Coordinates of C-alpha atoms and ligand atoms in Angstrom, one line a residue:
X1 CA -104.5 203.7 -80.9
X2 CA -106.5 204.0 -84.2
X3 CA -105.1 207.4 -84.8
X4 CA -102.0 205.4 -84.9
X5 CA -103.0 203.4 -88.2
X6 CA -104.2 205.8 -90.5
X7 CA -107.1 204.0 -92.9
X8 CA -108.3 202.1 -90.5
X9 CA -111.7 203.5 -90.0
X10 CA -112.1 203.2 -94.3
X11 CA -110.6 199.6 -93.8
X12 CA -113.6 198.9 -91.9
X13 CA -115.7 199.3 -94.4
X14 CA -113.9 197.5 -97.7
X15 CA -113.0 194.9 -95.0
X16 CA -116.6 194.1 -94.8
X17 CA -117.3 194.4 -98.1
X18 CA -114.8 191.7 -98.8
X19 CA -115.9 189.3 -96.5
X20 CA -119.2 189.5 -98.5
X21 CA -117.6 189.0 -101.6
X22 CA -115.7 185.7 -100.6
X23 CA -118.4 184.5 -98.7
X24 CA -120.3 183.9 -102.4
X25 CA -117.6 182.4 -103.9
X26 CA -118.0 178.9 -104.5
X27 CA -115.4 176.6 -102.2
X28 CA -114.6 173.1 -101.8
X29 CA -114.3 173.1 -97.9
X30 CA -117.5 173.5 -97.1
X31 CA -116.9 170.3 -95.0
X32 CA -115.7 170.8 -91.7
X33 CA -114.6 167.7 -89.8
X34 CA -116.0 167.2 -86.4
X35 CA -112.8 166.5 -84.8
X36 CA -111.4 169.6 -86.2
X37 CA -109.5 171.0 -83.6
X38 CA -107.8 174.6 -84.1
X39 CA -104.9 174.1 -81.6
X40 CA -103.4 171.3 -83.4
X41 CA -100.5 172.9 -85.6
X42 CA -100.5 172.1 -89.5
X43 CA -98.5 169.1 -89.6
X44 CA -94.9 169.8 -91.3
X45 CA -94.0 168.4 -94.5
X46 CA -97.8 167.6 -95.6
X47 CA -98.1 169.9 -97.7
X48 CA -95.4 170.3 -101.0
X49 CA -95.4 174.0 -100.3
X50 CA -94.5 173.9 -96.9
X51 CA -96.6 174.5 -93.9
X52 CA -98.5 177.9 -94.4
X53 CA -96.2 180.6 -93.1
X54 CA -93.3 178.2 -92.8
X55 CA -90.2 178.6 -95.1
X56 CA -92.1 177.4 -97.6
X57 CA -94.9 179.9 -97.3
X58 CA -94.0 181.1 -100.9
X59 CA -93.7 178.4 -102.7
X60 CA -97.2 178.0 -104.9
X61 CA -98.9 174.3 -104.5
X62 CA -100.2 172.2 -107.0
X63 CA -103.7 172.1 -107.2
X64 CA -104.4 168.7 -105.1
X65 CA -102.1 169.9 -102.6
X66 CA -104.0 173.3 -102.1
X67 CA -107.3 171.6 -101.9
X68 CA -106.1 169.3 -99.1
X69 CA -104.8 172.1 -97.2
X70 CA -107.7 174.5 -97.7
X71 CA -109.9 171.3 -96.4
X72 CA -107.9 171.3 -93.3
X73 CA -107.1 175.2 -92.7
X74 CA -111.0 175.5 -93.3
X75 CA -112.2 172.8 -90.9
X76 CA -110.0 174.5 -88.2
X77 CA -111.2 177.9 -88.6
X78 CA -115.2 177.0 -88.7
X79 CA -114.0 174.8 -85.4
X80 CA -112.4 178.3 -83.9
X81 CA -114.9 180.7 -85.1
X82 CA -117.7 178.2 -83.9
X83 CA -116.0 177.9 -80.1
X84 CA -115.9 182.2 -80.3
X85 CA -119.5 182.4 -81.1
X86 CA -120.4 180.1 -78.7
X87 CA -118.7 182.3 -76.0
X88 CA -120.5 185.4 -77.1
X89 CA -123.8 184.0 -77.4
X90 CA -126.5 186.9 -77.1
X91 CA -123.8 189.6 -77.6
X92 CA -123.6 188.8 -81.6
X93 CA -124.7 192.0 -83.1
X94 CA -122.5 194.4 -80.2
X95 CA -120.1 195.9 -81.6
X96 CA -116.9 194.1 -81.3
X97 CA -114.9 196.5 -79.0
X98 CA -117.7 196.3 -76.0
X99 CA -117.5 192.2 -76.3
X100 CA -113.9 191.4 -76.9
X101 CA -111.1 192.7 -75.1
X102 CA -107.9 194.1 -77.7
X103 CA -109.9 195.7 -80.8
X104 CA -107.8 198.2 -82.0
X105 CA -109.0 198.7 -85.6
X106 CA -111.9 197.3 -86.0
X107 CA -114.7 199.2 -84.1
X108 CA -117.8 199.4 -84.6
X109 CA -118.0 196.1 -86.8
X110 CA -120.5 193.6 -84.8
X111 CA -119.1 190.7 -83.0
X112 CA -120.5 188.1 -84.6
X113 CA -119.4 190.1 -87.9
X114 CA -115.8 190.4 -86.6
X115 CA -115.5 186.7 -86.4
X116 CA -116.8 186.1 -89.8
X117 CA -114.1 187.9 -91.1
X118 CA -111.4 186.4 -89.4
X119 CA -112.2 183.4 -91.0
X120 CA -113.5 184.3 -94.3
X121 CA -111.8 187.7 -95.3
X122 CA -108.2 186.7 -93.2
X123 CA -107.8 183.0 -92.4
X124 CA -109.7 182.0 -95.9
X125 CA -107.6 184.8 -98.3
X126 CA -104.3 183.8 -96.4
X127 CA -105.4 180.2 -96.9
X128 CA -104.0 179.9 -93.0
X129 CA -106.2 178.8 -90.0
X130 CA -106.6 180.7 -86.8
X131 CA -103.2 179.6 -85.3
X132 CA -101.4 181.5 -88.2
X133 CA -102.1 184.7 -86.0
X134 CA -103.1 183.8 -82.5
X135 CA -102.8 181.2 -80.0
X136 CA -106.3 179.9 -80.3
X137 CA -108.6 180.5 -77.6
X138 CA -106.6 183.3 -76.4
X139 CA -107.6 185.6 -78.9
X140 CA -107.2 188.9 -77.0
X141 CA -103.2 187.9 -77.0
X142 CA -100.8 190.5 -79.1
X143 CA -97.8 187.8 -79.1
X144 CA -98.2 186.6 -82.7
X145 CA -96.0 188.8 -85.0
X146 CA -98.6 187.9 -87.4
X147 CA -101.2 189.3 -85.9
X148 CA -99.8 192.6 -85.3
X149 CA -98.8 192.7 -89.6
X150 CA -102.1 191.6 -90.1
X151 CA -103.4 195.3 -88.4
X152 CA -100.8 197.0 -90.6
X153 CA -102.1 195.0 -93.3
X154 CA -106.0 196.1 -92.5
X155 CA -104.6 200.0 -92.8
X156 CA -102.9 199.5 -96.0
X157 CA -105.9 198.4 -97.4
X158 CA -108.0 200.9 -96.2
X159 CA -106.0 203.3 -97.4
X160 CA -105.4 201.6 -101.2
X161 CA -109.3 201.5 -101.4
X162 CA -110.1 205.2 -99.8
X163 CA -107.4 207.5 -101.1
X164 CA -106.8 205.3 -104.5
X165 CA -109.3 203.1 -105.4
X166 CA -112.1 205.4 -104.8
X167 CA -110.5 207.5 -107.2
X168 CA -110.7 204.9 -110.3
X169 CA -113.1 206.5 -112.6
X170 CA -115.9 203.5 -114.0
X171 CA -118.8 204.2 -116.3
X172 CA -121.1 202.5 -113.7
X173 CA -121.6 201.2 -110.6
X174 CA -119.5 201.1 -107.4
X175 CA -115.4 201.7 -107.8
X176 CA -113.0 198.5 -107.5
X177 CA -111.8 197.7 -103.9
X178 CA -108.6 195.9 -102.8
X179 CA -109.3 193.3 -100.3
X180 CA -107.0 190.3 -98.9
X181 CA -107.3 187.9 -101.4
X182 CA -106.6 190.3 -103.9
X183 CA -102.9 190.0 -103.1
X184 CA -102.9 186.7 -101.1
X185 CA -105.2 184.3 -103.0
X186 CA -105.0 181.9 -100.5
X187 CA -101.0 181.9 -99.8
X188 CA -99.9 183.9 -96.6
X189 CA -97.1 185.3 -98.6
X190 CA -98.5 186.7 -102.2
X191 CA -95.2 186.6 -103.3
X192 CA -94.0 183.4 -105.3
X193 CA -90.1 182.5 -105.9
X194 CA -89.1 184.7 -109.1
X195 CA -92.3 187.3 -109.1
X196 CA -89.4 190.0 -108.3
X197 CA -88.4 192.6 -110.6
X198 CA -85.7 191.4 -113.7
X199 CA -81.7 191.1 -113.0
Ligands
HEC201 C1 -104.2 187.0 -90.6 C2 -104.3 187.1 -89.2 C3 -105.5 186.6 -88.4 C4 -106.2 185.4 -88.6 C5 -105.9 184.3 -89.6 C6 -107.2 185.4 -87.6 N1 -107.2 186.5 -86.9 FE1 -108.4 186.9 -85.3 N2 -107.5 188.8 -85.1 C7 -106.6 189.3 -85.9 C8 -106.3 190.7 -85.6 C9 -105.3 191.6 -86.3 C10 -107.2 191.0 -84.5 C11 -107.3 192.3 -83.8 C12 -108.2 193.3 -84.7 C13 -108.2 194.7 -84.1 O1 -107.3 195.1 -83.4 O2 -109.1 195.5 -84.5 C14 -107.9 189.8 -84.2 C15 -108.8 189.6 -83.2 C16 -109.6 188.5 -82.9 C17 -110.5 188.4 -81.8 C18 -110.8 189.4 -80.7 C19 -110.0 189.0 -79.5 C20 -110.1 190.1 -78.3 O3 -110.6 189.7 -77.2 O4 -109.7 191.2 -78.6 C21 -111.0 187.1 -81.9 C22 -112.1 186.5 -80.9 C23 -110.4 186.5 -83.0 N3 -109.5 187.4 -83.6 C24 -110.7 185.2 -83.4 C25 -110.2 184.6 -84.6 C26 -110.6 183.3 -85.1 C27 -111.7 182.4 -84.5 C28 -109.9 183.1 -86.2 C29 -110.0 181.9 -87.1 C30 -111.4 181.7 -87.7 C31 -109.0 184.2 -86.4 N4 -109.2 185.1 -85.4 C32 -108.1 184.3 -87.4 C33 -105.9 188.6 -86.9 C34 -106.2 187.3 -87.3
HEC202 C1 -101.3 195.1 -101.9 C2 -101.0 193.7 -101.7 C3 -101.5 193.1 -100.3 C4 -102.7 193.2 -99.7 C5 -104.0 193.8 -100.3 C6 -102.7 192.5 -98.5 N1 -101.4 192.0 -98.3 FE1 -100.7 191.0 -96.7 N2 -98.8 190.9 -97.5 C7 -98.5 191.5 -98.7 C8 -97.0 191.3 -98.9 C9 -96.2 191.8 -100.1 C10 -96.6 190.7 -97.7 C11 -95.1 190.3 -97.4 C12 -94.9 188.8 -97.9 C13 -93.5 188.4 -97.8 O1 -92.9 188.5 -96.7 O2 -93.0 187.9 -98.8 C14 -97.7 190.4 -96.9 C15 -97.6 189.7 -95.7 C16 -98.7 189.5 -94.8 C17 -98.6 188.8 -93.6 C18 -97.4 188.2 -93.0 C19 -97.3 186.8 -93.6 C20 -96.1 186.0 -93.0 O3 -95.9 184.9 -93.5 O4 -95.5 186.5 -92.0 C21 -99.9 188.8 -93.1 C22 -100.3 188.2 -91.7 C23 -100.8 189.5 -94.0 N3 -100.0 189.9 -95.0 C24 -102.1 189.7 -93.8 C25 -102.9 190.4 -94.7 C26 -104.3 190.7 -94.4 C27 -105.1 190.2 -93.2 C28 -104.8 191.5 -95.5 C29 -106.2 192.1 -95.7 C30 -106.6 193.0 -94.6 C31 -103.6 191.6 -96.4 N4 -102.6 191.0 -95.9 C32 -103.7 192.3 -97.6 C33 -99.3 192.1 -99.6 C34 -100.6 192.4 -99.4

């Protein structure tokens, strides 16, 4: 299957080394509620942009509104990833394919890794929760269309970072990577009414 999605192995790699990145930048929804619950559906019309991935999934928010969905989205993804950690207790550092059941791309990563970055490096960059790709709690599932463009997505980006990126010449240091957020920032679709090309 992996031979099927070229970049994936590299994507493995920068997909990690975003997670790490975002997981040191400061945040305001470091706050999850208790009652958090990851099933519930983002309620429509709360939000001025529309509900993440909805119709409205371009439309930018206002600053207010973003903070009280990334408050929500966030407090439903620490409640998801906290349920899937529960359920692999003492299996955290095997690599995801020999603990979860439909890993198609990203072997190798550990378990406990793989759920960090679903919810820091894909949920947090998308500004979505869990339920944007899978029905929560059956996470093996393939029935979410997002989901499956979320693997095409992983593949793109390896292959921006190893066959282009990689490339960049710098005076110093490690070269510049392409992650999630660099696109997203927080919006599942990164493109905004009018960022087309002129008429
Ligand atoms: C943007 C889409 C997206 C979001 C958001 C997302 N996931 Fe995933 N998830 C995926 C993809 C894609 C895979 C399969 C990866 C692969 O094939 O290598 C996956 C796989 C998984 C698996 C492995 C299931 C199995 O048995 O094969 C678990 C567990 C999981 N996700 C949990 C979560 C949790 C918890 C959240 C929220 C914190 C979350 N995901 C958010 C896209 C997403
Ligand atoms: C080079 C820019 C770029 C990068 C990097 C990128 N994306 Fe995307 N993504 C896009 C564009 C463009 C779309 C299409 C949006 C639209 O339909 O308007 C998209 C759409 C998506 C969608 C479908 C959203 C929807 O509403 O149906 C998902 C899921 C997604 N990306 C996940 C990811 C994940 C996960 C990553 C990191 C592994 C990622 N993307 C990295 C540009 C990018």
């Amino acid at each position: 299957m992996t031979d099927r999605v070229p970049g994936a192995v590299a994507a493995v790699s920068s997909i990690v080394i975003l997670v790490y990145a975002c997981a040191t930048t400061p945040t305001t929804t470091t706050n999850p509620s208790p009652t958090a619950n990851p099933q519930q559906p983002v309620p429509q019309g709360q939000f001025p942009g529309g509900p993440p991935g909805g119709p409205g999934g371009r439309m930018p928010l206002t600053d207010s509104a973003r903070r009280v969905r990334d408050s929500v989205t966030a407090a439903r993804r620490d409640s998801g990833a906290a349920m899937v950690l529960r359920s692999i207790a003492g299996r955290e550092n095997q690599p995801a394919e020999s603990v979860f059941k439909n890993i198609k791309i990203l072997k190798g990563v550990p378990a406990a890794r793989l759920v960090n970055i679903m919810n820091m490096g894909f949920g947090r960059s998308l500004g979505v929760s869990c339920g944007f790709c899978h029905v929560p709690g059956k996470w093996d599932l393939d029935d979410k269309r997002e989901k499956n463009t979320a693997r095409i997505m992983i593949a793109m980006v390896g292959t921006i970072n190893r066959d282009y990126l990689a490339k960049v010449p710098v005076d110093s240091g490690p070269p510049p990577t392409a992650n999630c957020f660099t696109c997203h920032r927080g919006m599942p679709k990164p493109m905004g009414p009018g960022s087309g090309p002129p008429r």
